[in-house]
Amino acid sequence: MTEARSNSVQQFEGEVSFQPGTPGFYANPHVLYRALRERDPVHAVPGSSSWLVTRYEDVAHVLKDARFGKRMDHSGPPPEIEADIRPAVELLNRFMLFRDPPDHTRLRGLVSKAFTPRMIELLVPRIQAITDELLEEIATREEAELVADFAFPLPVIVIAEMLGVPAGDRQKFKDWSNLVACLIDFNASRSLFVEGSQVVQELTEYLRGIVAERRRSPQNDLISALIRAEENEQKLTEEELIASCVLLLVAGHETTVNLIANGVYTLLTHPEQHALLLEKPELIPGAVEEILRYESPVQMTSRLAQTDVIIGSRTITRGQEVLVSLGAANRDPAVFAEPDRFDITRQPNPHLAFAAGIHYCLGAALARMEGQVAIGSLLRRFPNLALAEPAVTWKESVVFRSLQSLKVRLIP
Ligand code: HEM
């Protein structure tokens, strides 16, 4: 979907219905989201038993209310899974992202210590050094493709170093993580799960090898710390350990990449905001918050009603899925004045780009720091940075807001 940028959100024509494949949706989903917020805020998704909520208040409520969870099968034997899709299904099922308490609490507790704002502060010099190296590499050229050359490698190298897996294998992580990200998307097909299952086996074998190595000679990295948790406290199975590594590898890929690329694109298409940031570099933390709100890298997540729950005038029945639109909530005029205006000085900015409640993004402090260092350093180094092509293409995903590519002219 190609977008010729427009600052305003046009009026949606016709009946409001969540059908992401319709023309123009991926170029600008906000047209439909505005219509849904205004005309059908708790929307019955056509052709399914799912609901879609788009108002800030409802989104925050679903994310924070324990009557909405990630699974229904808390008791009894797990359902039969066909062999050809089992590896992929089982891997996703082990992610803390798809668990409820008490499993969620246990899994999150084991990795959360590595992601506190204090721990992330300690990483800043390393994040800056990696950023500078990447900028040095592209500085020799007149043009660069910022997604592949800059936005993607930075978070991958950082998380690979934190975990203790060789950053040199990043092409492999890229392929694996693209696939796992597709599996997380709502319209993932059965055939994708079959293909995914083969790739998942390859990926888990790779990580199993590294885990075995770290068992023999522990290092000062996250995998060694997780092994200690597994061996000493018996709080983690090897399968859960591997799934947690996969989740961290993937979580840092498809999201922070979008934060950096969407941020640079949005600044370059809003020259007055770009100029303001160049003049006042200390505005970078607020600029990153506004990018997270305005082009939220994760647009949507979901929950399952654990019991019947009323939202507005609708009753969500036990077992029904609720799609939660973070992207729509972040443009709700009930909370954000002039929500379609990109304003790096916006305050307060209580966006939900990292969700809310018990699954609030574990990597939020890291992602914010990476975004600030990456975007701030790029703009400082290339103050006359410009788009090489005015139109961009957004990937066809309802979960991630991702640019296919971002070609820029590197004018120092
Ligand atoms: C969860 C967004 C970067 C690790 C989440 C959720 C969102 C999110 C919306 C919650 C999903 C839900 O409630 O269903 C983002 C965005 C990022 C980002 C927008 C970048 C701009 C990262 C990074 C990491 C990370 C860099 C780690 C390396 C996680 C983990 C969870 C999570 C482990 C699951 C937390 C849980 O279930 O308790 N993220 N994320 N994220 N994120 Fe992030």
Short mmCIF file of C-alpha atoms and ligand atoms in Angstrom, two decimals:
data_model
loop_
_atom_site.label_atom_id
_atom_site.label_comp_id
_atom_site.label_asym_id
_atom_site.label_seq_id
_atom_site.Cartn_x
_atom_site.Cartn_y
_atom_site.Cartn_z
CA MET A 1 0.00 0.00 0.00
CA THR A 2 1.57 3.23 -1.09
CA GLU A 3 0.90 6.37 0.83
CA ALA A 4 1.24 9.92 -0.39
CA ARG A 5 1.45 11.48 3.07
CA SER A 6 -1.48 13.48 4.35
CA ASN A 7 -1.58 15.08 7.77
CA SER A 8 -5.29 14.83 8.31
CA VAL A 9 -7.51 11.80 8.60
CA GLN A 10 -10.25 11.89 5.97
CA GLN A 11 -13.84 10.91 6.61
CA PHE A 12 -14.56 7.19 6.28
CA GLU A 13 -17.14 6.44 3.57
CA GLY A 14 -19.79 3.74 3.97
CA GLU A 15 -20.60 1.18 6.64
CA VAL A 16 -17.91 0.80 9.30
CA SER A 17 -16.60 -2.72 9.31
CA PHE A 18 -13.18 -4.03 10.31
CA GLN A 19 -11.88 -5.59 7.10
CA PRO A 20 -8.17 -4.87 6.95
CA GLY A 21 -7.77 -6.01 3.33
CA THR A 22 -9.86 -3.12 1.97
CA PRO A 23 -8.00 -0.59 -0.23
CA GLY A 24 -6.16 2.09 1.65
CA PHE A 25 -6.33 0.40 5.07
CA TYR A 26 -2.63 -0.33 5.45
CA ALA A 27 -1.65 3.05 4.00
CA ASN A 28 -3.73 4.80 6.64
CA PRO A 29 -5.63 2.65 9.17
CA HIS A 30 -6.60 5.75 11.15
CA VAL A 31 -9.45 6.59 8.79
CA LEU A 32 -11.25 3.37 9.74
CA TYR A 33 -10.21 3.56 13.39
CA ARG A 34 -11.68 7.03 13.74
CA ALA A 35 -14.99 5.86 12.25
CA LEU A 36 -15.04 2.86 14.59
CA ARG A 37 -14.27 4.99 17.67
CA GLU A 38 -17.07 7.37 16.76
CA ARG A 39 -19.73 5.02 15.38
CA ASP A 40 -19.13 1.50 16.71
CA PRO A 41 -16.56 1.52 19.54
CA VAL A 42 -17.18 -2.10 20.57
CA HIS A 43 -17.31 -3.63 17.11
CA ALA A 44 -18.38 -7.17 16.23
CA VAL A 45 -15.72 -8.22 13.71
CA PRO A 46 -17.47 -9.56 10.59
CA GLY A 47 -17.13 -13.28 9.94
CA SER A 48 -15.82 -14.07 13.43
CA SER A 49 -16.90 -14.16 17.06
CA SER A 50 -14.29 -11.52 17.95
CA TRP A 51 -14.82 -7.94 19.09
CA LEU A 52 -12.66 -4.92 18.37
CA VAL A 53 -12.32 -2.03 20.85
CA THR A 54 -10.91 1.30 19.66
CA ARG A 55 -11.61 3.89 22.39
CA TYR A 56 -8.78 4.66 24.83
CA GLU A 57 -10.95 4.03 27.89
CA ASP A 58 -12.11 0.60 26.66
CA VAL A 59 -8.63 -0.41 25.48
CA ALA A 60 -7.09 0.49 28.87
CA HIS A 61 -9.92 -1.31 30.67
CA VAL A 62 -9.51 -4.57 28.72
CA LEU A 63 -5.72 -4.53 29.21
CA LYS A 64 -5.96 -3.97 32.98
CA ASP A 65 -9.00 -6.08 33.90
CA ALA A 66 -8.15 -9.62 35.08
CA ARG A 67 -11.44 -10.85 33.58
CA PHE A 68 -9.61 -10.68 30.27
CA GLY A 69 -6.73 -13.13 29.88
CA LYS A 70 -4.58 -14.75 27.24
CA ARG A 71 -5.89 -18.33 27.38
CA MET A 72 -8.94 -20.38 28.31
CA ASP A 73 -7.28 -23.75 28.91
CA HIS A 74 -6.06 -23.24 32.48
CA SER A 75 -7.28 -26.59 33.67
CA GLY A 76 -7.58 -30.01 32.11
CA PRO A 77 -5.32 -31.64 29.52
CA PRO A 78 -4.02 -29.51 26.64
CA PRO A 79 -6.04 -29.90 23.43
CA GLU A 80 -4.71 -32.28 20.74
CA ILE A 81 -2.43 -30.44 18.33
CA GLU A 82 -1.69 -31.89 14.91
CA ALA A 83 1.93 -32.98 14.56
CA ASP A 84 2.80 -30.76 11.58
CA ILE A 85 2.00 -27.54 13.46
CA ARG A 86 2.89 -28.63 16.98
CA PRO A 87 6.41 -27.09 17.26
CA ALA A 88 5.16 -23.62 16.33
CA VAL A 89 2.02 -23.80 18.48
CA GLU A 90 3.95 -25.11 21.48
CA LEU A 91 6.65 -22.48 21.17
CA LEU A 92 4.12 -19.61 21.14
CA ASN A 93 2.25 -21.20 24.06
CA ARG A 94 5.42 -20.98 26.16
CA PHE A 95 5.86 -17.23 25.63
CA MET A 96 5.02 -15.21 28.77
CA LEU A 97 3.14 -12.98 26.34
CA PHE A 98 0.57 -15.75 25.92
CA ARG A 99 0.38 -16.93 29.55
CA ASP A 100 -1.75 -15.89 32.50
CA PRO A 101 -0.79 -15.86 36.18
CA PRO A 102 0.72 -17.74 37.92
CA ASP A 103 2.87 -18.94 34.96
CA HIS A 104 3.09 -15.43 33.56
CA THR A 105 4.26 -14.03 36.91
CA ARG A 106 6.95 -16.71 37.25
CA LEU A 107 8.30 -16.35 33.68
CA ARG A 108 8.26 -12.55 33.74
CA GLY A 109 9.91 -12.43 37.16
CA LEU A 110 12.88 -14.41 35.87
CA VAL A 111 13.80 -12.04 33.05
CA SER A 112 12.50 -8.71 34.32
CA LYS A 113 15.60 -7.92 36.40
CA ALA A 114 17.65 -7.49 33.22
CA PHE A 115 15.28 -4.86 31.82
CA THR A 116 14.85 -2.31 34.61
CA PRO A 117 15.54 1.35 33.71
CA ARG A 118 18.70 1.12 35.88
CA MET A 119 20.05 -1.87 33.93
CA ILE A 120 19.25 -0.11 30.66
CA GLU A 121 21.16 3.03 31.79
CA LEU A 122 24.24 0.82 32.05
CA LEU A 123 23.79 -0.20 28.41
CA VAL A 124 23.71 3.34 27.01
CA PRO A 125 27.44 3.57 26.14
CA ARG A 126 27.21 0.28 24.25
CA ILE A 127 23.99 1.31 22.43
CA GLN A 128 25.71 4.57 21.46
CA ALA A 129 28.83 2.75 20.23
CA ILE A 130 26.79 0.33 18.06
CA THR A 131 24.78 3.26 16.68
CA ASP A 132 27.95 5.18 15.82
CA GLU A 133 29.44 2.14 14.06
CA LEU A 134 26.31 1.68 11.95
CA LEU A 135 26.23 5.38 11.06
CA GLU A 136 29.93 5.25 10.17
CA GLU A 137 29.19 2.42 7.73
CA ILE A 138 26.42 4.29 5.89
CA ALA A 139 28.19 7.67 5.98
CA THR A 140 30.32 6.71 2.97
CA ARG A 141 27.22 6.60 0.74
CA GLU A 142 24.90 9.21 -0.70
CA GLU A 143 21.77 7.17 -0.05
CA ALA A 144 20.78 4.46 2.42
CA GLU A 145 17.86 2.17 3.05
CA LEU A 146 17.34 2.94 6.73
CA VAL A 147 15.29 -0.12 7.67
CA ALA A 148 17.90 -2.65 6.56
CA ASP A 149 21.01 -0.54 7.15
CA PHE A 150 20.21 1.05 10.49
CA ALA A 151 16.81 0.48 12.15
CA PHE A 152 17.03 -3.31 11.97
CA PRO A 153 20.65 -4.08 12.97
CA LEU A 154 20.73 -1.85 16.07
CA PRO A 155 18.09 -3.59 18.26
CA VAL A 156 19.18 -6.99 16.97
CA ILE A 157 22.82 -6.47 17.93
CA VAL A 158 21.80 -5.08 21.34
CA ILE A 159 19.49 -7.95 22.29
CA ALA A 160 21.90 -10.55 20.85
CA GLU A 161 24.68 -9.15 23.06
CA MET A 162 22.40 -9.06 26.11
CA LEU A 163 21.37 -12.67 25.59
CA GLY A 164 24.86 -13.79 24.65
CA VAL A 165 24.17 -15.13 21.15
CA PRO A 166 26.60 -14.20 18.34
CA ALA A 167 25.44 -10.93 16.71
CA GLY A 168 27.18 -12.22 13.57
CA ASP A 169 24.25 -14.63 13.11
CA ARG A 170 21.86 -11.72 12.73
CA GLN A 171 20.72 -12.65 9.22
CA LYS A 172 19.47 -15.94 10.69
CA PHE A 173 17.66 -14.09 13.51
CA LYS A 174 16.10 -11.81 10.95
CA ASP A 175 14.61 -14.69 8.94
CA TRP A 176 13.51 -16.58 12.04
CA SER A 177 12.06 -13.56 13.71
CA ASN A 178 10.17 -12.44 10.59
CA LEU A 179 8.51 -15.80 10.59
CA VAL A 180 7.67 -15.85 14.30
CA ALA A 181 6.25 -12.31 13.89
CA CYS A 182 3.99 -13.60 11.07
CA LEU A 183 2.79 -16.39 13.36
CA ILE A 184 1.78 -13.79 15.96
CA ASP A 185 -0.25 -11.85 13.37
CA PHE A 186 -4.00 -12.44 13.53
CA ASN A 187 -4.44 -13.72 10.03
CA ALA A 188 -1.70 -16.38 10.30
CA SER A 189 -2.83 -19.36 8.20
CA ARG A 190 -2.48 -23.05 8.96
CA SER A 191 0.08 -23.42 6.15
CA LEU A 192 2.18 -20.70 7.78
CA PHE A 193 2.11 -22.74 11.00
CA VAL A 194 3.29 -25.81 9.04
CA GLU A 195 6.17 -23.84 7.50
CA GLY A 196 6.73 -22.14 10.86
CA SER A 197 7.05 -25.47 12.63
CA GLN A 198 10.03 -26.46 10.48
CA VAL A 199 11.75 -23.14 11.07
CA VAL A 200 10.96 -23.27 14.80
CA GLN A 201 12.76 -26.62 15.03
CA GLU A 202 15.84 -25.09 13.40
CA LEU A 203 15.70 -22.06 15.69
CA THR A 204 15.25 -24.08 18.89
CA GLU A 205 18.11 -26.43 17.91
CA TYR A 206 20.34 -23.39 17.41
CA LEU A 207 19.46 -21.99 20.83
CA ARG A 208 19.74 -25.42 22.47
CA GLY A 209 23.35 -25.51 21.23
CA ILE A 210 24.12 -22.15 22.81
CA VAL A 211 22.39 -23.16 26.06
CA ALA A 212 24.51 -26.34 26.20
CA GLU A 213 27.66 -24.27 25.66
CA ARG A 214 26.70 -21.84 28.44
CA ARG A 215 26.00 -24.71 30.80
CA ARG A 216 29.63 -25.80 30.30
CA SER A 217 31.06 -22.30 30.59
CA PRO A 218 28.69 -19.66 31.99
CA GLN A 219 29.20 -16.04 30.89
CA ASN A 220 27.93 -12.71 32.11
CA ASP A 221 24.85 -12.81 29.88
CA LEU A 222 21.11 -13.35 30.06
CA ILE A 223 21.15 -16.95 28.84
CA SER A 224 23.60 -17.90 31.62
CA ALA A 225 21.39 -16.09 34.15
CA LEU A 226 18.34 -18.01 32.94
CA ILE A 227 20.26 -21.27 33.19
CA ARG A 228 21.09 -20.44 36.81
CA ALA A 229 17.37 -19.86 37.43
CA GLU A 230 16.62 -23.20 35.82
CA GLU A 231 19.31 -25.16 37.68
CA ASN A 232 19.24 -23.57 41.14
CA GLU A 233 15.66 -22.64 41.65
CA GLN A 234 14.01 -25.13 39.30
CA LYS A 235 11.71 -22.36 38.21
CA LEU A 236 12.09 -22.81 34.50
CA THR A 237 12.12 -25.81 32.17
CA GLU A 238 14.65 -25.91 29.31
CA GLU A 239 11.75 -25.52 26.85
CA GLU A 240 10.57 -22.39 28.66
CA LEU A 241 14.14 -21.07 28.74
CA ILE A 242 14.44 -21.44 24.96
CA ALA A 243 10.99 -19.94 24.35
CA SER A 244 11.92 -16.92 26.50
CA CYS A 245 15.07 -16.38 24.40
CA VAL A 246 13.02 -16.57 21.19
CA LEU A 247 10.48 -14.10 22.56
CA LEU A 248 13.21 -11.62 23.49
CA LEU A 249 14.89 -11.97 20.09
CA VAL A 250 11.59 -11.41 18.28
CA ALA A 251 10.16 -8.75 20.60
CA GLY A 252 13.15 -6.52 20.00
CA HIS A 253 13.05 -7.01 16.22
CA GLU A 254 9.69 -6.19 14.79
CA THR A 255 9.00 -3.39 17.23
CA THR A 256 12.05 -1.21 17.87
CA VAL A 257 12.85 -1.39 14.14
CA ASN A 258 9.45 0.18 13.52
CA LEU A 259 9.94 2.79 16.22
CA ILE A 260 13.17 3.98 14.58
CA ALA A 261 11.98 3.78 10.95
CA ASN A 262 8.48 5.20 11.59
CA GLY A 263 10.07 7.93 13.69
CA VAL A 264 12.55 9.03 11.04
CA TYR A 265 9.83 8.91 8.37
CA THR A 266 7.37 10.93 10.47
CA LEU A 267 9.98 13.57 11.29
CA LEU A 268 11.01 13.89 7.65
CA THR A 269 7.38 14.36 6.62
CA HIS A 270 6.83 17.01 9.33
CA PRO A 271 9.64 19.48 8.55
CA GLU A 272 8.72 21.97 11.28
CA GLN A 273 8.95 19.23 13.96
CA HIS A 274 12.22 17.99 12.42
CA ALA A 275 13.61 21.53 12.55
CA LEU A 276 12.48 21.96 16.16
CA LEU A 277 14.25 18.75 17.20
CA LEU A 278 17.44 19.83 15.42
CA GLU A 279 17.30 23.14 17.23
CA LYS A 280 16.49 21.55 20.61
CA PRO A 281 18.00 18.04 20.76
CA GLU A 282 16.96 17.81 24.41
CA LEU A 283 13.40 17.26 23.16
CA ILE A 284 14.31 13.73 21.98
CA PRO A 285 12.63 11.82 24.86
CA GLY A 286 9.30 13.58 24.18
CA ALA A 287 9.76 13.10 20.43
CA VAL A 288 10.13 9.33 20.91
CA GLU A 289 6.95 9.25 23.05
CA GLU A 290 5.07 11.12 20.33
CA ILE A 291 6.34 8.75 17.62
CA LEU A 292 5.16 5.82 19.77
CA ARG A 293 1.73 7.44 20.00
CA TYR A 294 1.40 8.70 16.44
CA GLU A 295 2.66 5.64 14.51
CA SER A 296 2.45 2.97 17.22
CA PRO A 297 4.84 0.12 16.22
CA VAL A 298 2.47 -2.45 17.74
CA GLN A 299 -1.02 -1.53 16.60
CA MET A 300 -3.02 -4.33 18.08
CA THR A 301 -3.10 -7.12 20.63
CA SER A 302 -5.84 -9.35 22.00
CA ARG A 303 -7.40 -10.91 25.08
CA LEU A 304 -9.95 -13.65 25.79
CA ALA A 305 -12.92 -13.00 28.09
CA GLN A 306 -12.59 -15.37 31.06
CA THR A 307 -16.21 -14.67 32.01
CA ASP A 308 -19.10 -12.63 30.53
CA VAL A 309 -18.16 -8.93 30.62
CA ILE A 310 -20.19 -5.88 29.59
CA ILE A 311 -18.38 -3.10 27.73
CA GLY A 312 -20.55 -0.14 26.79
CA SER A 313 -23.80 -1.58 25.47
CA ARG A 314 -22.27 -4.93 24.41
CA THR A 315 -21.87 -8.18 26.27
CA ILE A 316 -18.66 -10.05 25.57
CA THR A 317 -19.34 -13.71 26.24
CA ARG A 318 -16.93 -16.01 28.05
CA GLY A 319 -14.33 -17.37 25.60
CA GLN A 320 -14.77 -14.60 23.02
CA GLU A 321 -11.72 -12.77 21.76
CA VAL A 322 -11.35 -9.01 22.13
CA LEU A 323 -8.99 -7.31 19.68
CA VAL A 324 -7.48 -4.28 21.35
CA SER A 325 -6.44 -1.46 19.04
CA LEU A 326 -3.51 0.40 20.62
CA GLY A 327 -3.15 2.44 17.42
CA ALA A 328 -6.77 3.66 17.61
CA ALA A 329 -6.61 4.37 21.37
CA ASN A 330 -3.51 6.49 20.80
CA ARG A 331 -5.48 8.77 18.46
CA ASP A 332 -8.55 9.11 20.71
CA PRO A 333 -9.55 12.81 20.96
CA ALA A 334 -11.07 12.10 24.40
CA VAL A 335 -7.49 11.83 25.71
CA PHE A 336 -5.24 13.54 23.13
CA ALA A 337 -6.06 17.06 21.89
CA GLU A 338 -5.81 17.20 18.08
CA PRO A 339 -4.80 13.53 17.97
CA ASP A 340 -3.86 13.55 14.27
CA ARG A 341 -1.30 16.30 14.83
CA PHE A 342 2.29 15.14 15.31
CA ASP A 343 3.68 17.29 18.13
CA ILE A 344 7.00 16.37 19.75
CA THR A 345 6.26 18.73 22.67
CA ARG A 346 2.93 17.07 23.51
CA GLN A 347 2.45 16.79 27.27
CA PRO A 348 1.12 14.77 28.93
CA ASN A 349 1.35 11.84 26.53
CA PRO A 350 -0.18 8.80 28.25
CA HIS A 351 -0.07 6.62 25.10
CA LEU A 352 -0.67 2.87 25.24
CA ALA A 353 2.00 1.89 22.70
CA PHE A 354 3.56 -0.49 25.25
CA ALA A 355 0.09 -1.69 26.37
CA ALA A 356 -0.86 -1.66 30.09
CA GLY A 357 -1.53 -4.06 32.95
CA ILE A 358 0.47 -7.21 33.65
CA HIS A 359 1.76 -7.64 30.08
CA TYR A 360 3.06 -4.04 29.85
CA CYS A 361 6.07 -4.27 27.54
CA LEU A 362 9.02 -5.69 29.42
CA GLY A 363 11.44 -4.02 26.99
CA ALA A 364 9.90 -0.53 27.18
CA ALA A 365 12.90 1.11 28.87
CA LEU A 366 15.29 -0.54 26.41
CA ALA A 367 13.17 0.38 23.37
CA ARG A 368 12.85 4.00 24.50
CA MET A 369 16.59 4.27 25.02
CA GLU A 370 17.39 2.66 21.64
CA GLY A 371 14.90 4.98 19.94
CA GLN A 372 16.35 8.09 21.58
CA VAL A 373 19.98 7.20 20.85
CA ALA A 374 19.29 6.00 17.28
CA ILE A 375 17.05 8.85 16.09
CA GLY A 376 18.98 11.53 18.01
CA SER A 377 22.36 10.40 16.66
CA LEU A 378 21.11 10.02 13.07
CA LEU A 379 19.67 13.54 12.99
CA ARG A 380 22.77 15.06 14.57
CA ARG A 381 25.06 13.36 12.08
CA PHE A 382 22.89 14.15 9.03
CA PRO A 383 21.02 17.39 9.80
CA ASN A 384 19.94 17.68 6.17
CA LEU A 385 18.65 14.12 5.94
CA ALA A 386 15.83 13.85 3.36
CA LEU A 387 13.55 11.20 1.90
CA ALA A 388 14.95 9.78 -1.35
CA GLU A 389 11.46 8.72 -2.46
CA PRO A 390 8.35 10.60 -1.31
CA ALA A 391 5.99 7.60 -1.24
CA VAL A 392 6.48 4.66 1.14
CA THR A 393 4.92 1.22 1.40
CA TRP A 394 3.55 -0.13 4.67
CA LYS A 395 3.56 -3.89 5.28
CA GLU A 396 0.17 -5.61 5.24
CA SER A 397 -0.03 -6.39 8.96
CA VAL A 398 -2.74 -5.43 11.43
CA VAL A 399 -0.43 -6.07 14.38
CA PHE A 400 2.74 -4.23 13.37
CA ARG A 401 3.02 -0.77 11.79
CA SER A 402 6.06 -1.45 9.61
CA LEU A 403 7.56 0.25 6.61
CA GLN A 404 8.77 -2.08 3.85
CA SER A 405 11.76 0.19 3.36
CA LEU A 406 12.85 3.79 3.94
CA LYS A 407 15.23 5.26 1.36
CA VAL A 408 16.94 8.47 2.46
CA ARG A 409 19.55 10.87 1.10
CA LEU A 410 22.43 11.24 3.54
CA ILE A 411 23.32 14.91 3.32
CA PRO A 412 25.66 15.84 6.22
C1 HEM B 1 5.10 -7.03 25.44
C2 HEM B 1 5.26 -3.20 22.47
C3 HEM B 1 10.10 -3.45 22.34
C4 HEM B 1 9.94 -7.39 25.11
C5 HEM B 1 4.74 -5.96 24.67
C6 HEM B 1 3.39 -5.50 24.49
C7 HEM B 1 3.43 -4.44 23.65
C8 HEM B 1 4.82 -4.22 23.30
C9 HEM B 1 2.26 -3.62 23.14
C10 HEM B 1 2.15 -6.08 25.20
C11 HEM B 1 1.33 -6.98 24.34
C12 HEM B 1 0.09 -7.42 25.06
O1 HEM B 1 -0.27 -6.87 26.10
O2 HEM B 1 -0.57 -8.32 24.56
C13 HEM B 1 6.58 -2.95 22.19
C14 HEM B 1 7.05 -1.82 21.41
C15 HEM B 1 8.41 -1.89 21.37
C16 HEM B 1 8.80 -3.06 22.14
C17 HEM B 1 6.15 -0.79 20.77
C18 HEM B 1 9.40 -1.00 20.70
C19 HEM B 1 9.17 0.22 20.35
C20 HEM B 1 10.48 -4.52 23.09
C21 HEM B 1 11.85 -4.93 23.34
C22 HEM B 1 11.79 -6.05 24.11
C23 HEM B 1 10.39 -6.34 24.37
C24 HEM B 1 13.09 -4.21 22.83
C25 HEM B 1 12.90 -6.90 24.66
C26 HEM B 1 14.02 -7.12 24.12
C27 HEM B 1 8.62 -7.64 25.40
C28 HEM B 1 8.17 -8.78 26.17
C29 HEM B 1 6.78 -8.68 26.26
C30 HEM B 1 6.40 -7.47 25.55
C31 HEM B 1 9.06 -9.88 26.76
C32 HEM B 1 5.83 -9.62 27.00
C33 HEM B 1 5.56 -9.07 28.37
C34 HEM B 1 4.54 -9.88 29.14
O3 HEM B 1 3.80 -10.67 28.55
O4 HEM B 1 4.50 -9.70 30.36
N1 HEM B 1 5.60 -5.16 23.94
N2 HEM B 1 7.66 -3.68 22.61
N3 HEM B 1 9.64 -5.39 23.74
N4 HEM B 1 7.53 -6.87 25.04
FE1 HEM B 1 7.60 -5.22 23.92
#
